[in-house]
CSV table of C-alpha atoms and ligand atoms in Angstrom, one decimal:
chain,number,residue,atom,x,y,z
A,21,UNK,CA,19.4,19.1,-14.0
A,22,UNK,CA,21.1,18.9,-10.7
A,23,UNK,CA,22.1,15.8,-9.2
A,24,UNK,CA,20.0,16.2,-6.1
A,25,UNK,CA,16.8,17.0,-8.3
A,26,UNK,CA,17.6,13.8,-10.4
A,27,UNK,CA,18.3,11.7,-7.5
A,28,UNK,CA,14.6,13.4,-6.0
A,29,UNK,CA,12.9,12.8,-9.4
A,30,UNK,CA,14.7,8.9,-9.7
A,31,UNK,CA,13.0,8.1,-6.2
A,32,UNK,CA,9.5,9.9,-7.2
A,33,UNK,CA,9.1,7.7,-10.3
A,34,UNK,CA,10.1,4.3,-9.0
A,35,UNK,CA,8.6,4.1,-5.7
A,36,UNK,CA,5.4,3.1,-4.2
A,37,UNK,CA,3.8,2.5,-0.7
A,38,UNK,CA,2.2,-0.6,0.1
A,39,UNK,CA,0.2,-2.0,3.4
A,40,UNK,CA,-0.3,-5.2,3.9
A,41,UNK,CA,-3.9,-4.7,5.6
A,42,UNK,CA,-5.5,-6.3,8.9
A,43,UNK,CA,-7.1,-9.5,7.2
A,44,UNK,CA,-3.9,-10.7,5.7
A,45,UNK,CA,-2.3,-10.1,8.7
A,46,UNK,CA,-4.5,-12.4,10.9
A,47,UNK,CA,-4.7,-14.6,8.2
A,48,UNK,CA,-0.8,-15.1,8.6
A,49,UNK,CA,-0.3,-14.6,4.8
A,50,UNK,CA,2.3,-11.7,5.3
A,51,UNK,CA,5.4,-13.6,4.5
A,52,UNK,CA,3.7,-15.1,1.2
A,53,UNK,CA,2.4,-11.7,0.4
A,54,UNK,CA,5.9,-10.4,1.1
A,55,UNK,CA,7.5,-13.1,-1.3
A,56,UNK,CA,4.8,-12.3,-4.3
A,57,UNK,CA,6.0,-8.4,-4.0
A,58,UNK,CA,9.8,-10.0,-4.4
A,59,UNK,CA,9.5,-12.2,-6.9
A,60,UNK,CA,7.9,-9.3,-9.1
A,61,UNK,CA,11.1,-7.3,-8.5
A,62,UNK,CA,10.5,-5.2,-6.2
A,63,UNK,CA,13.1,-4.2,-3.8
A,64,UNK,CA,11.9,-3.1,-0.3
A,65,UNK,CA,13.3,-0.1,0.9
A,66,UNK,CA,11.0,0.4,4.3
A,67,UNK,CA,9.2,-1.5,6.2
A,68,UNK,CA,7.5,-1.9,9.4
A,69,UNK,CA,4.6,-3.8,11.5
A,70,UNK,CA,2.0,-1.4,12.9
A,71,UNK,CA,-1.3,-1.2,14.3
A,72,UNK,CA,-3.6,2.1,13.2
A,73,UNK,CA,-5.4,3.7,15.4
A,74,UNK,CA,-8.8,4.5,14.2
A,75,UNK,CA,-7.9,8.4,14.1
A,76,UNK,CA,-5.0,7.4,11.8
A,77,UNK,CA,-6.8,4.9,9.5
A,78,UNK,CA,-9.2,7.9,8.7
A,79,UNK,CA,-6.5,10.2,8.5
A,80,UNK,CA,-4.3,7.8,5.6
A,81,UNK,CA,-8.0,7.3,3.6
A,82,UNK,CA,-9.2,10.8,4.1
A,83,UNK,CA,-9.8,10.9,0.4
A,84,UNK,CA,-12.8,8.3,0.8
A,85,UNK,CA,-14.3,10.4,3.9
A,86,UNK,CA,-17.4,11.1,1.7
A,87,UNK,CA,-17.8,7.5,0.5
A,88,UNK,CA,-20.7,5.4,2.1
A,89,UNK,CA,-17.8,3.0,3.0
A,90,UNK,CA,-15.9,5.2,4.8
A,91,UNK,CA,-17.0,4.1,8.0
A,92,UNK,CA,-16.4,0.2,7.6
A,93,UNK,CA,-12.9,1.0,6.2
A,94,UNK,CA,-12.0,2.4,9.1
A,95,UNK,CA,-13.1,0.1,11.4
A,96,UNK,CA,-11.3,-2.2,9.1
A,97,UNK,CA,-8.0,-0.6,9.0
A,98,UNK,CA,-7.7,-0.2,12.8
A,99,UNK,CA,-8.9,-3.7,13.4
A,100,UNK,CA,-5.6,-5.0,14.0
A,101,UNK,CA,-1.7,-5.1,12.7
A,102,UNK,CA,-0.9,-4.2,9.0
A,103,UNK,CA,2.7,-3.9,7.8
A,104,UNK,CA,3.5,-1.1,6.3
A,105,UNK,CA,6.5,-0.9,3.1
A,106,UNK,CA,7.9,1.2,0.3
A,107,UNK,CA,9.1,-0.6,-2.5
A,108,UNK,CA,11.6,0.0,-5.5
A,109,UNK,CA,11.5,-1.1,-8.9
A,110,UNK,CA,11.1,0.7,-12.4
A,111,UNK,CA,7.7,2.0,-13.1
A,112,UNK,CA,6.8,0.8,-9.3
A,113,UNK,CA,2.9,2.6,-9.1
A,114,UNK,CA,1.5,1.4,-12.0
A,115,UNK,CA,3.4,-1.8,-11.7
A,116,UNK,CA,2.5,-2.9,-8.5
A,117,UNK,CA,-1.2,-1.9,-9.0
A,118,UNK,CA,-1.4,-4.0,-11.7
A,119,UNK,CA,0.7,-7.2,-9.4
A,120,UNK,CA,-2.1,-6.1,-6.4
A,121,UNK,CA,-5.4,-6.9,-9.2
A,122,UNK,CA,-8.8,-5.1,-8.8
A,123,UNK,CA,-10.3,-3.9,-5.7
A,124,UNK,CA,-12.7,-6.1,-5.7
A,125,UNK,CA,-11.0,-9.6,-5.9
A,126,UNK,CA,-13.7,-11.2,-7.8
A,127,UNK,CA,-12.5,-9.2,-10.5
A,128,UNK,CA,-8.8,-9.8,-10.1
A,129,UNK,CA,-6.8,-12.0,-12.5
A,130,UNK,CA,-5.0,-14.9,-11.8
A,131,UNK,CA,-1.7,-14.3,-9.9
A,132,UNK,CA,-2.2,-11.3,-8.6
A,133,UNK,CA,-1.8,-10.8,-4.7
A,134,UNK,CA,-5.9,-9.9,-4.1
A,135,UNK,CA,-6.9,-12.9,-6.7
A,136,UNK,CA,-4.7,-14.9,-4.2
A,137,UNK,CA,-5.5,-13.5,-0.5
A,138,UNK,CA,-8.3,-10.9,-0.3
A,139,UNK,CA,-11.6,-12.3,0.1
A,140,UNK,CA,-13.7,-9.2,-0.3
A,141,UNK,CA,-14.1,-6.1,-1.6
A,142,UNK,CA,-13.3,-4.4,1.6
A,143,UNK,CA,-10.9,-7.1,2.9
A,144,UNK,CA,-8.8,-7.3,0.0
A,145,UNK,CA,-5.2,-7.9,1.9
A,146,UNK,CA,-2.9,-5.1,0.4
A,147,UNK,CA,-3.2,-1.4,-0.5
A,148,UNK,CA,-1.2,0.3,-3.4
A,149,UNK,CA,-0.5,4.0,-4.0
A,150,UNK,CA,-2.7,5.2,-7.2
A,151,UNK,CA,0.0,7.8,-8.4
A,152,UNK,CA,3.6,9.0,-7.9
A,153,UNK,CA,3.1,11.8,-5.8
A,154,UNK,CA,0.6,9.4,-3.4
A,155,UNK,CA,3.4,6.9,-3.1
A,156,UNK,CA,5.4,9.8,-1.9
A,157,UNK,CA,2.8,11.1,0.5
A,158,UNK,CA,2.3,7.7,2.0
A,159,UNK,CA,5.7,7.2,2.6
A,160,UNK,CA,6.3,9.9,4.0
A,161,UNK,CA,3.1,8.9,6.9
A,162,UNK,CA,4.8,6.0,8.0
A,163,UNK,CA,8.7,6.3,7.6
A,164,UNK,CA,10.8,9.2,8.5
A,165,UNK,CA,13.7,9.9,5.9
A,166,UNK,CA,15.6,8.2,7.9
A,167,UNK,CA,14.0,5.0,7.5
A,168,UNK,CA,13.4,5.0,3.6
A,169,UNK,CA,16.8,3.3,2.6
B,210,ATP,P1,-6.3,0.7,-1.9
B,210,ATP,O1,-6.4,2.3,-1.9
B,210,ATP,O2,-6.5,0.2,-0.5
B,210,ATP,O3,-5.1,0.2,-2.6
B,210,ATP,P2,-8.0,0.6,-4.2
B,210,ATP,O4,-7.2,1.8,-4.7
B,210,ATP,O5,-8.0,-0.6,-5.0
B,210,ATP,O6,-7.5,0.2,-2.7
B,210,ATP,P3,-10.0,2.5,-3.4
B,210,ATP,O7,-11.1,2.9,-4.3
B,210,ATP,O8,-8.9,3.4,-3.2
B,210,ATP,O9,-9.5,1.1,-3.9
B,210,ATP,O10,-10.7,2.1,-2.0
B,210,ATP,C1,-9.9,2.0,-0.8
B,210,ATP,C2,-10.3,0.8,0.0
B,210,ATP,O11,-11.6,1.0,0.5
B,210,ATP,C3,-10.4,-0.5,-0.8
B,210,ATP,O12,-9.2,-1.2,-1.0
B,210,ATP,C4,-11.3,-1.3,0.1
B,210,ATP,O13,-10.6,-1.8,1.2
B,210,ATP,C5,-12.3,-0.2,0.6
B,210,ATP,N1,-13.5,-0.2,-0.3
B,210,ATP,C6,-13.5,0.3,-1.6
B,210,ATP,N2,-14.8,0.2,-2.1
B,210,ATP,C7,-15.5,-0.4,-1.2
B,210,ATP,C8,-16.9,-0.9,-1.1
B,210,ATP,N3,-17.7,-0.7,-2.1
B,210,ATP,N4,-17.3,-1.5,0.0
B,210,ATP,C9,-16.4,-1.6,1.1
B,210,ATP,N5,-15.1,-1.3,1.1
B,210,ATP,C10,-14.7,-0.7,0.0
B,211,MG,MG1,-6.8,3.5,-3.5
């Protein structure tokens, strides 16, 4: 395997995108969300502050266009700031999925970010990519390569 392909492959496997969403924001809970996502390891390797337009918002959750809820998450996304990061640790999809909790927060366990700061099912405070090549696409909407350190 070449060096550039492992390097590639390395950055694939232990990365994952994250946004911390428009109710967190105005909530002010983005530096405690910020210190959960450190003190589970995760190194952050972008990040920036952001406001979606709603053309964008629909563009980054074009895969729920169909969905009754569509609508609503769109409005919700573009509502106002969310920060936007890529994060590094070992196994970083499924383990930051399972540090974010369930959608739906009444159904997320204790210490996880959503059990802590979302207060709906569609104001839950963070997103997390659902797969490798997701984290990768998401990344790749907010930060140039530039920017991913
Ligand atoms: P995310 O992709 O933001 O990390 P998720 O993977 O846990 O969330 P998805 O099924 O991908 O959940 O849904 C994307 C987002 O759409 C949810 O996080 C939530 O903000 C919103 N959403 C999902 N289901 C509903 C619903 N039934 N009613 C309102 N909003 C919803
Ligand atoms: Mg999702």
């Amino acid at each position: 395997m070449s060096l550039i392909f492992a390097a590639k492959l390395y950055n694939m496997t232990n990365r994952t995108f994250t946004m911390i969403k428009p109710d967190a924001t105005e909530k002010g809970n983005t530096g405690g969300i910020l210190q959960m996502i450190n003190k589970a390891g995760f190194r952050i390797v972008a990040m920036k502050m952001t406001h979606l337009s709603k053309e964008k918002a629909g563009e980054f959750y074009a895969v729920h266009k169909e969905r009754p809820f569509y609508g609503e998450l769109v409005e919700f996304m573009s509502r106002g700031p969310i920060t936007a990061a890529i994060l590094e640790k070992e196994n970083a999809v499924e383990d930051f999925r399972k540090l974010i909790g369930a959608t739906n927060p009444a159904n997320a366990e204790e210490g996880t970010i959503r059990k802590a700061y979302a207060t709906s099912i569609g104001e839950n405070a963070v997103h997390g990519s659902d797969s490798n090549e997701n984290a990768a696409i998401e990344g790749d909407f907010f930060f140039s390569k530039l920017e991913q350190f």
